[in-house]
Amino acid sequence: MRIEILTTIPEMIDAVTGESILGRAKSRGLIEINAVNLRDFAHDRHRTTDDAPFGGGPGMVMKPEPVFEAVESLVFRSAGTKPRVLLMTPQGRRFNQKFAEELARESHVIIICGRYEGVDERIRERLATDEVSIGDYVLTGGELAALVIADAVSRLIPGVLGDETSCETDSFSSGLLEYPQYTRPADYRGMEVPEVLLSGNHAEIAKWRREMALKRTFERRPDLLDTAPLTEEDKRIINELNNEK
Ligand code: 6GU
């Protein structure tokens, strides 16, 4: 899988993708994440990538030429395959785990970071396959949002997480929030780890964890219970939680 992030601030992308799990995945060849400097595709001596809006008004707009030409050069090198081209914008489709799973099945994803007050409308209309937002708040630019996408997608690629850390037990993959975790010491300042976790009884531990995941989801994100796959026993537990309320 190849992810290319088009930006005027490649340093921001390199700083994050060179470290930790993403850095290791890159050096092991499991994923390719490249920052592409839009200034390299500018047409003038000053390497300009933005300009004043036609019709006047405040702020600057990202020019079409560097973005079109950068994307075209990447698609050309992609030899026949059709990449997804994401435009990062607060006006886009809201990113979530399902969207991450969808992108993880692609072989080539290009992400355009909107900067300044906006991008030329022709980029939206003719170049982007998707407009993507990471939530209802406004960032100064799309770089942090692009990194969120790259991170969430990369960890779904087989081998990126260690063998034992599986993304199948994640919050949201199961449709529920996660159960509480504890590690040593069993008693910290009088705060004790639940007895069942020390019991060695794996069936009881699994039961307790499922109950806790249901309880946590019920309390914090009841909306998720509408779509999570639930067993009859799960539904009984939720009914009980409802009755307690
Ligand atoms: Cl993708 N860009 C910006 N600038 N702000 C955002 C966003 C993206 N997603 C949420 N807020």
PDB file of C-alpha atoms and ligand atoms in Angstrom:
ATOM      1  CA  MET A   1       0.000   0.000   0.000  1.00  0.00           C
ATOM      2  CA  ARG A   2       1.259   3.409  -0.948  1.00  0.00           C
ATOM      3  CA  ILE A   3       0.074   6.678   0.624  1.00  0.00           C
ATOM      4  CA  GLU A   4       1.254   9.965  -0.856  1.00  0.00           C
ATOM      5  CA  ILE A   5       0.577  13.193   1.001  1.00  0.00           C
ATOM      6  CA  LEU A   6       0.672  16.420  -1.028  1.00  0.00           C
ATOM      7  CA  THR A   7       1.569  19.412   1.098  1.00  0.00           C
ATOM      8  CA  THR A   8       3.576  22.621   1.274  1.00  0.00           C
ATOM      9  CA  ILE A   9       4.947  21.431   4.640  1.00  0.00           C
ATOM     10  CA  PRO A  10       6.508  17.991   3.961  1.00  0.00           C
ATOM     11  CA  GLU A  11       8.565  18.306   7.155  1.00  0.00           C
ATOM     12  CA  MET A  12       5.375  17.918   9.145  1.00  0.00           C
ATOM     13  CA  ILE A  13       4.578  14.584   7.484  1.00  0.00           C
ATOM     14  CA  ASP A  14       8.140  13.237   7.643  1.00  0.00           C
ATOM     15  CA  ALA A  15       8.452  14.070  11.342  1.00  0.00           C
ATOM     16  CA  VAL A  16       5.489  11.865  12.223  1.00  0.00           C
ATOM     17  CA  THR A  17       5.768   8.999   9.741  1.00  0.00           C
ATOM     18  CA  GLY A  18       9.438   8.384  10.542  1.00  0.00           C
ATOM     19  CA  GLU A  19       8.728   7.420  14.159  1.00  0.00           C
ATOM     20  CA  SER A  20       7.365   4.510  16.152  1.00  0.00           C
ATOM     21  CA  ILE A  21       5.013   2.006  14.538  1.00  0.00           C
ATOM     22  CA  LEU A  22       4.659   3.874  11.233  1.00  0.00           C
ATOM     23  CA  GLY A  23       8.423   4.374  10.999  1.00  0.00           C
ATOM     24  CA  ARG A  24       8.996   0.667  11.597  1.00  0.00           C
ATOM     25  CA  ALA A  25       6.319  -0.339   9.077  1.00  0.00           C
ATOM     26  CA  LYS A  26       7.947   1.926   6.492  1.00  0.00           C
ATOM     27  CA  SER A  27      11.447   0.602   7.029  1.00  0.00           C
ATOM     28  CA  ARG A  28      10.142  -2.982   6.914  1.00  0.00           C
ATOM     29  CA  GLY A  29       8.525  -2.207   3.553  1.00  0.00           C
ATOM     30  CA  LEU A  30       4.988  -2.969   4.771  1.00  0.00           C
ATOM     31  CA  ILE A  31       3.726   0.458   3.758  1.00  0.00           C
ATOM     32  CA  GLU A  32       5.034   3.367   1.764  1.00  0.00           C
ATOM     33  CA  ILE A  33       4.133   6.834   3.057  1.00  0.00           C
ATOM     34  CA  ASN A  34       5.659   9.729   1.167  1.00  0.00           C
ATOM     35  CA  ALA A  35       5.337  13.469   1.558  1.00  0.00           C
ATOM     36  CA  VAL A  36       5.248  15.262  -1.795  1.00  0.00           C
ATOM     37  CA  ASN A  37       6.209  18.928  -1.756  1.00  0.00           C
ATOM     38  CA  LEU A  38       3.680  20.928  -3.764  1.00  0.00           C
ATOM     39  CA  ARG A  39       6.240  23.686  -4.208  1.00  0.00           C
ATOM     40  CA  ASP A  40       8.193  21.324  -6.469  1.00  0.00           C
ATOM     41  CA  PHE A  41       5.289  21.645  -8.916  1.00  0.00           C
ATOM     42  CA  ALA A  42       4.962  25.428  -8.784  1.00  0.00           C
ATOM     43  CA  HIS A  43       5.522  27.384 -11.997  1.00  0.00           C
ATOM     44  CA  ASP A  44       7.398  30.440 -10.785  1.00  0.00           C
ATOM     45  CA  ARG A  45      10.704  31.353  -9.238  1.00  0.00           C
ATOM     46  CA  HIS A  46       9.077  31.923  -5.847  1.00  0.00           C
ATOM     47  CA  ARG A  47       7.450  28.486  -5.973  1.00  0.00           C
ATOM     48  CA  THR A  48       4.009  29.956  -5.311  1.00  0.00           C
ATOM     49  CA  THR A  49       1.203  27.525  -4.485  1.00  0.00           C
ATOM     50  CA  ASP A  50      -1.537  29.980  -3.490  1.00  0.00           C
ATOM     51  CA  ASP A  51      -3.089  33.203  -4.752  1.00  0.00           C
ATOM     52  CA  ALA A  52      -5.782  35.768  -3.920  1.00  0.00           C
ATOM     53  CA  PRO A  53      -9.384  34.735  -4.612  1.00  0.00           C
ATOM     54  CA  PHE A  54     -11.100  35.957  -7.781  1.00  0.00           C
ATOM     55  CA  GLY A  55     -13.871  38.321  -6.748  1.00  0.00           C
ATOM     56  CA  GLY A  56     -11.914  39.571  -3.772  1.00  0.00           C
ATOM     57  CA  GLY A  57     -12.202  38.797  -0.093  1.00  0.00           C
ATOM     58  CA  PRO A  58      -9.798  37.776   2.633  1.00  0.00           C
ATOM     59  CA  GLY A  59      -7.302  34.934   2.617  1.00  0.00           C
ATOM     60  CA  MET A  60      -5.543  32.945  -0.053  1.00  0.00           C
ATOM     61  CA  VAL A  61      -6.654  30.051  -2.234  1.00  0.00           C
ATOM     62  CA  MET A  62      -4.554  27.065  -3.251  1.00  0.00           C
ATOM     63  CA  LYS A  63      -3.745  27.307  -6.972  1.00  0.00           C
ATOM     64  CA  PRO A  64      -4.834  24.447  -9.236  1.00  0.00           C
ATOM     65  CA  GLU A  65      -1.669  23.933 -11.337  1.00  0.00           C
ATOM     66  CA  PRO A  66       0.740  22.569  -8.695  1.00  0.00           C
ATOM     67  CA  VAL A  67      -1.936  20.246  -7.267  1.00  0.00           C
ATOM     68  CA  PHE A  68      -3.112  18.918 -10.675  1.00  0.00           C
ATOM     69  CA  GLU A  69       0.444  18.400 -11.882  1.00  0.00           C
ATOM     70  CA  ALA A  70       1.612  16.725  -8.692  1.00  0.00           C
ATOM     71  CA  VAL A  71      -1.345  14.297  -8.753  1.00  0.00           C
ATOM     72  CA  GLU A  72      -0.858  13.622 -12.472  1.00  0.00           C
ATOM     73  CA  SER A  73       2.821  12.798 -11.982  1.00  0.00           C
ATOM     74  CA  LEU A  74       1.916  10.320  -9.219  1.00  0.00           C
ATOM     75  CA  VAL A  75      -0.883   8.712 -11.235  1.00  0.00           C
ATOM     76  CA  PHE A  76       1.440   8.418 -14.222  1.00  0.00           C
ATOM     77  CA  ARG A  77       3.981   6.544 -12.104  1.00  0.00           C
ATOM     78  CA  SER A  78       1.186   4.351 -10.745  1.00  0.00           C
ATOM     79  CA  ALA A  79       0.985   2.751 -14.242  1.00  0.00           C
ATOM     80  CA  GLY A  80      -2.644   1.945 -14.930  1.00  0.00           C
ATOM     81  CA  THR A  81      -3.980   1.633 -11.375  1.00  0.00           C
ATOM     82  CA  LYS A  82      -6.550   4.228 -10.324  1.00  0.00           C
ATOM     83  CA  PRO A  83      -5.606   5.769  -6.982  1.00  0.00           C
ATOM     84  CA  ARG A  84      -8.089   7.237  -4.512  1.00  0.00           C
ATOM     85  CA  VAL A  85      -7.494  10.986  -4.322  1.00  0.00           C
ATOM     86  CA  LEU A  86      -8.588  12.425  -0.984  1.00  0.00           C
ATOM     87  CA  LEU A  87      -9.019  16.144  -0.477  1.00  0.00           C
ATOM     88  CA  MET A  88      -8.784  17.041   3.206  1.00  0.00           C
ATOM     89  CA  THR A  89     -11.414  19.625   4.092  1.00  0.00           C
ATOM     90  CA  PRO A  90     -13.743  20.299   7.023  1.00  0.00           C
ATOM     91  CA  GLN A  91     -16.576  20.139   4.448  1.00  0.00           C
ATOM     92  CA  GLY A  92     -15.822  16.502   3.607  1.00  0.00           C
ATOM     93  CA  ARG A  93     -17.281  13.126   4.546  1.00  0.00           C
ATOM     94  CA  ARG A  94     -16.570  12.372   8.200  1.00  0.00           C
ATOM     95  CA  PHE A  95     -13.707   9.901   8.655  1.00  0.00           C
ATOM     96  CA  ASN A  96     -14.377   6.844  10.807  1.00  0.00           C
ATOM     97  CA  GLN A  97     -13.160   3.270  11.317  1.00  0.00           C
ATOM     98  CA  LYS A  98     -15.318   1.939   8.480  1.00  0.00           C
ATOM     99  CA  PHE A  99     -13.801   4.486   6.096  1.00  0.00           C
ATOM    100  CA  ALA A 100     -10.302   3.492   7.324  1.00  0.00           C
ATOM    101  CA  GLU A 101     -11.099  -0.166   6.537  1.00  0.00           C
ATOM    102  CA  GLU A 102     -12.320   0.835   3.083  1.00  0.00           C
ATOM    103  CA  LEU A 103      -9.085   2.737   2.375  1.00  0.00           C
ATOM    104  CA  ALA A 104      -6.921  -0.099   3.730  1.00  0.00           C
ATOM    105  CA  ARG A 105      -8.174  -2.231   0.821  1.00  0.00           C
ATOM    106  CA  GLU A 106      -6.762   0.268  -1.739  1.00  0.00           C
ATOM    107  CA  SER A 107      -3.244  -0.095  -3.133  1.00  0.00           C
ATOM    108  CA  HIS A 108      -2.632   3.618  -3.757  1.00  0.00           C
ATOM    109  CA  VAL A 109      -4.038   6.610  -1.886  1.00  0.00           C
ATOM    110  CA  ILE A 110      -3.143  10.229  -2.627  1.00  0.00           C
ATOM    111  CA  ILE A 111      -4.024  12.811   0.020  1.00  0.00           C
ATOM    112  CA  ILE A 112      -4.183  16.519  -0.804  1.00  0.00           C
ATOM    113  CA  CYS A 113      -3.754  18.784   2.225  1.00  0.00           C
ATOM    114  CA  GLY A 114      -5.856  21.889   1.898  1.00  0.00           C
ATOM    115  CA  ARG A 115      -4.090  24.871   3.375  1.00  0.00           C
ATOM    116  CA  TYR A 116      -5.097  28.490   3.836  1.00  0.00           C
ATOM    117  CA  GLU A 117      -8.730  29.504   3.421  1.00  0.00           C
ATOM    118  CA  GLY A 118      -9.403  26.949   0.764  1.00  0.00           C
ATOM    119  CA  VAL A 119      -8.522  25.304  -2.506  1.00  0.00           C
ATOM    120  CA  ASP A 120      -9.536  26.183  -6.044  1.00  0.00           C
ATOM    121  CA  GLU A 121     -12.936  24.607  -6.742  1.00  0.00           C
ATOM    122  CA  ARG A 122     -11.615  22.801  -9.847  1.00  0.00           C
ATOM    123  CA  ILE A 123      -9.460  20.627  -7.574  1.00  0.00           C
ATOM    124  CA  ARG A 124     -12.601  19.457  -5.775  1.00  0.00           C
ATOM    125  CA  GLU A 125     -14.540  18.927  -8.974  1.00  0.00           C
ATOM    126  CA  ARG A 126     -12.016  17.260 -11.237  1.00  0.00           C
ATOM    127  CA  LEU A 127      -9.218  15.799  -9.155  1.00  0.00           C
ATOM    128  CA  ALA A 128     -10.573  14.559  -5.833  1.00  0.00           C
ATOM    129  CA  THR A 129     -12.401  11.226  -5.619  1.00  0.00           C
ATOM    130  CA  ASP A 130     -13.357  11.951  -1.990  1.00  0.00           C
ATOM    131  CA  GLU A 131     -13.544  14.972   0.302  1.00  0.00           C
ATOM    132  CA  VAL A 132     -12.675  13.986   3.852  1.00  0.00           C
ATOM    133  CA  SER A 133     -13.002  15.662   7.264  1.00  0.00           C
ATOM    134  CA  ILE A 134     -11.764  14.176  10.551  1.00  0.00           C
ATOM    135  CA  GLY A 135     -14.387  15.875  12.720  1.00  0.00           C
ATOM    136  CA  ASP A 136     -16.420  18.938  13.461  1.00  0.00           C
ATOM    137  CA  TYR A 137     -13.722  21.454  14.295  1.00  0.00           C
ATOM    138  CA  VAL A 138     -11.423  23.552  12.116  1.00  0.00           C
ATOM    139  CA  LEU A 139      -7.668  22.986  11.763  1.00  0.00           C
ATOM    140  CA  THR A 140      -5.179  25.422  10.250  1.00  0.00           C
ATOM    141  CA  GLY A 141      -4.466  22.942   7.479  1.00  0.00           C
ATOM    142  CA  GLY A 142      -5.047  19.406   6.284  1.00  0.00           C
ATOM    143  CA  GLU A 143      -1.661  17.973   7.350  1.00  0.00           C
ATOM    144  CA  LEU A 144      -2.699  16.768  10.810  1.00  0.00           C
ATOM    145  CA  ALA A 145      -5.895  15.358   9.333  1.00  0.00           C
ATOM    146  CA  ALA A 146      -3.919  13.540   6.591  1.00  0.00           C
ATOM    147  CA  LEU A 147      -1.665  12.051   9.276  1.00  0.00           C
ATOM    148  CA  VAL A 148      -4.703  10.828  11.194  1.00  0.00           C
ATOM    149  CA  ILE A 149      -5.883   9.019   8.046  1.00  0.00           C
ATOM    150  CA  ALA A 150      -2.428   7.582   7.302  1.00  0.00           C
ATOM    151  CA  ASP A 151      -2.105   6.318  10.885  1.00  0.00           C
ATOM    152  CA  ALA A 152      -5.567   4.766  11.120  1.00  0.00           C
ATOM    153  CA  VAL A 153      -5.175   3.060   7.721  1.00  0.00           C
ATOM    154  CA  SER A 154      -1.583   1.854   8.240  1.00  0.00           C
ATOM    155  CA  ARG A 155      -2.338  -0.026  11.420  1.00  0.00           C
ATOM    156  CA  LEU A 156      -4.924  -2.094   9.536  1.00  0.00           C
ATOM    157  CA  ILE A 157      -2.288  -3.377   7.086  1.00  0.00           C
ATOM    158  CA  PRO A 158      -1.313  -6.952   8.048  1.00  0.00           C
ATOM    159  CA  GLY A 159       2.009  -7.045   9.914  1.00  0.00           C
ATOM    160  CA  VAL A 160       2.117  -3.354  10.852  1.00  0.00           C
ATOM    161  CA  LEU A 161       1.042  -4.050  14.421  1.00  0.00           C
ATOM    162  CA  GLY A 162       2.947  -6.879  16.106  1.00  0.00           C
ATOM    163  CA  ASP A 163       1.640 -10.428  15.677  1.00  0.00           C
ATOM    164  CA  GLU A 164      -0.076 -10.481  19.049  1.00  0.00           C
ATOM    165  CA  THR A 165      -1.508  -6.965  18.919  1.00  0.00           C
ATOM    166  CA  SER A 166      -4.441  -7.441  16.677  1.00  0.00           C
ATOM    167  CA  CYS A 167      -6.649  -4.663  15.420  1.00  0.00           C
ATOM    168  CA  GLU A 168      -9.524  -7.162  15.497  1.00  0.00           C
ATOM    169  CA  THR A 169      -9.979  -6.524  19.233  1.00  0.00           C
ATOM    170  CA  ASP A 170     -10.096  -2.726  18.779  1.00  0.00           C
ATOM    171  CA  SER A 171     -12.850  -0.507  19.965  1.00  0.00           C
ATOM    172  CA  PHE A 172     -15.160   0.035  16.971  1.00  0.00           C
ATOM    173  CA  SER A 173     -14.101  -3.117  15.085  1.00  0.00           C
ATOM    174  CA  SER A 174     -16.243  -5.100  17.523  1.00  0.00           C
ATOM    175  CA  GLY A 175     -18.729  -2.237  17.380  1.00  0.00           C
ATOM    176  CA  LEU A 176     -18.239  -1.710  21.137  1.00  0.00           C
ATOM    177  CA  LEU A 177     -15.888   0.331  23.300  1.00  0.00           C
ATOM    178  CA  GLU A 178     -13.053  -1.574  24.956  1.00  0.00           C
ATOM    179  CA  TYR A 179     -13.129  -3.213  28.371  1.00  0.00           C
ATOM    180  CA  PRO A 180     -10.844  -1.795  31.127  1.00  0.00           C
ATOM    181  CA  GLN A 181      -7.241  -3.049  31.247  1.00  0.00           C
ATOM    182  CA  TYR A 182      -4.933  -3.448  34.242  1.00  0.00           C
ATOM    183  CA  THR A 183      -1.317  -4.417  34.757  1.00  0.00           C
ATOM    184  CA  ARG A 184       0.944  -4.937  37.811  1.00  0.00           C
ATOM    185  CA  PRO A 185       0.855  -4.090  40.668  1.00  0.00           C
ATOM    186  CA  ALA A 186      -2.407  -5.806  41.678  1.00  0.00           C
ATOM    187  CA  ASP A 187      -2.766  -3.279  44.506  1.00  0.00           C
ATOM    188  CA  TYR A 188      -1.637   0.281  43.856  1.00  0.00           C
ATOM    189  CA  ARG A 189      -2.232   2.670  46.763  1.00  0.00           C
ATOM    190  CA  GLY A 190      -5.195   0.595  47.819  1.00  0.00           C
ATOM    191  CA  MET A 191      -6.719   0.620  44.310  1.00  0.00           C
ATOM    192  CA  GLU A 192      -7.199  -3.054  43.583  1.00  0.00           C
ATOM    193  CA  VAL A 193      -7.399  -4.882  40.272  1.00  0.00           C
ATOM    194  CA  PRO A 194     -10.727  -6.732  39.875  1.00  0.00           C
ATOM    195  CA  GLU A 195     -10.421 -10.185  41.452  1.00  0.00           C
ATOM    196  CA  VAL A 196     -11.609 -12.058  38.350  1.00  0.00           C
ATOM    197  CA  LEU A 197      -8.568 -10.915  36.335  1.00  0.00           C
ATOM    198  CA  LEU A 198      -6.255 -12.599  38.863  1.00  0.00           C
ATOM    199  CA  SER A 199      -8.296 -15.814  38.936  1.00  0.00           C
ATOM    200  CA  GLY A 200      -6.733 -17.517  35.918  1.00  0.00           C
ATOM    201  CA  ASN A 201     -10.251 -18.570  34.856  1.00  0.00           C
ATOM    202  CA  HIS A 202     -10.231 -17.628  31.192  1.00  0.00           C
ATOM    203  CA  ALA A 203     -13.933 -18.209  30.582  1.00  0.00           C
ATOM    204  CA  GLU A 204     -14.858 -15.984  33.530  1.00  0.00           C
ATOM    205  CA  ILE A 205     -12.368 -13.329  32.366  1.00  0.00           C
ATOM    206  CA  ALA A 206     -13.828 -13.309  28.846  1.00  0.00           C
ATOM    207  CA  LYS A 207     -17.352 -13.013  30.302  1.00  0.00           C
ATOM    208  CA  TRP A 208     -16.338 -10.131  32.585  1.00  0.00           C
ATOM    209  CA  ARG A 209     -14.628  -8.303  29.709  1.00  0.00           C
ATOM    210  CA  ARG A 210     -17.651  -8.623  27.457  1.00  0.00           C
ATOM    211  CA  GLU A 211     -19.889  -7.300  30.245  1.00  0.00           C
ATOM    212  CA  MET A 212     -17.570  -4.361  30.847  1.00  0.00           C
ATOM    213  CA  ALA A 213     -17.402  -3.542  27.126  1.00  0.00           C
ATOM    214  CA  LEU A 214     -21.200  -3.563  26.981  1.00  0.00           C
ATOM    215  CA  LYS A 215     -21.510  -1.452  30.153  1.00  0.00           C
ATOM    216  CA  ARG A 216     -18.974   1.094  28.922  1.00  0.00           C
ATOM    217  CA  THR A 217     -20.657   1.369  25.542  1.00  0.00           C
ATOM    218  CA  PHE A 218     -24.076   1.646  27.220  1.00  0.00           C
ATOM    219  CA  GLU A 219     -22.838   4.505  29.413  1.00  0.00           C
ATOM    220  CA  ARG A 220     -20.689   6.442  26.943  1.00  0.00           C
ATOM    221  CA  ARG A 221     -21.805   5.597  23.408  1.00  0.00           C
ATOM    222  CA  PRO A 222     -25.286   4.062  23.483  1.00  0.00           C
ATOM    223  CA  ASP A 223     -25.613   4.931  19.773  1.00  0.00           C
ATOM    224  CA  LEU A 224     -23.092   2.161  18.983  1.00  0.00           C
ATOM    225  CA  LEU A 225     -25.417  -0.478  20.458  1.00  0.00           C
ATOM    226  CA  ASP A 226     -27.820   0.059  17.564  1.00  0.00           C
ATOM    227  CA  THR A 227     -25.331  -1.345  15.047  1.00  0.00           C
ATOM    228  CA  ALA A 228     -22.973  -3.601  17.078  1.00  0.00           C
ATOM    229  CA  PRO A 229     -23.427  -7.346  16.534  1.00  0.00           C
ATOM    230  CA  LEU A 230     -24.985  -8.595  19.795  1.00  0.00           C
ATOM    231  CA  THR A 231     -25.706 -12.089  21.130  1.00  0.00           C
ATOM    232  CA  GLU A 232     -28.850 -12.972  23.105  1.00  0.00           C
ATOM    233  CA  GLU A 233     -26.742 -12.888  26.278  1.00  0.00           C
ATOM    234  CA  ASP A 234     -25.461  -9.389  25.332  1.00  0.00           C
ATOM    235  CA  LYS A 235     -29.049  -8.210  24.892  1.00  0.00           C
ATOM    236  CA  ARG A 236     -29.989  -9.643  28.291  1.00  0.00           C
ATOM    237  CA  ILE A 237     -27.125  -7.698  29.893  1.00  0.00           C
ATOM    238  CA  ILE A 238     -28.188  -4.475  28.164  1.00  0.00           C
ATOM    239  CA  ASN A 239     -31.783  -5.004  29.321  1.00  0.00           C
ATOM    240  CA  GLU A 240     -30.460  -5.327  32.864  1.00  0.00           C
ATOM    241  CA  LEU A 241     -28.463  -2.099  32.492  1.00  0.00           C
ATOM    242  CA  ASN A 242     -31.608  -0.391  31.227  1.00  0.00           C
ATOM    243  CA  ASN A 243     -33.587  -1.629  34.245  1.00  0.00           C
ATOM    244  CA  GLU A 244     -30.912  -0.379  36.677  1.00  0.00           C
ATOM    245  CA  LYS A 245     -31.187   3.070  35.146  1.00  0.00           C
TER     246      LYS A 245
HETATM  247 CL1  6GU B   1      -9.554  17.603   6.763  1.00  0.00          CL
HETATM  248  N1  6GU B   1      -8.988  20.090   7.402  1.00  0.00           N
HETATM  249  C1  6GU B   1      -9.077  21.165   8.188  1.00  0.00           C
HETATM  250  N2  6GU B   1      -8.434  22.266   7.858  1.00  0.00           N
HETATM  251  N3  6GU B   1      -9.801  21.174   9.305  1.00  0.00           N
HETATM  252  C2  6GU B   1     -10.420  20.062   9.626  1.00  0.00           C
HETATM  253  C3  6GU B   1     -10.367  18.899   8.866  1.00  0.00           C
HETATM  254  C4  6GU B   1      -9.623  18.949   7.729  1.00  0.00           C
HETATM  255  N4  6GU B   1     -11.105  17.951   9.457  1.00  0.00           N
HETATM  256  C5  6GU B   1     -11.608  18.520  10.546  1.00  0.00           C
HETATM  257  N5  6GU B   1     -11.204  19.786  10.652  1.00  0.00           N
END
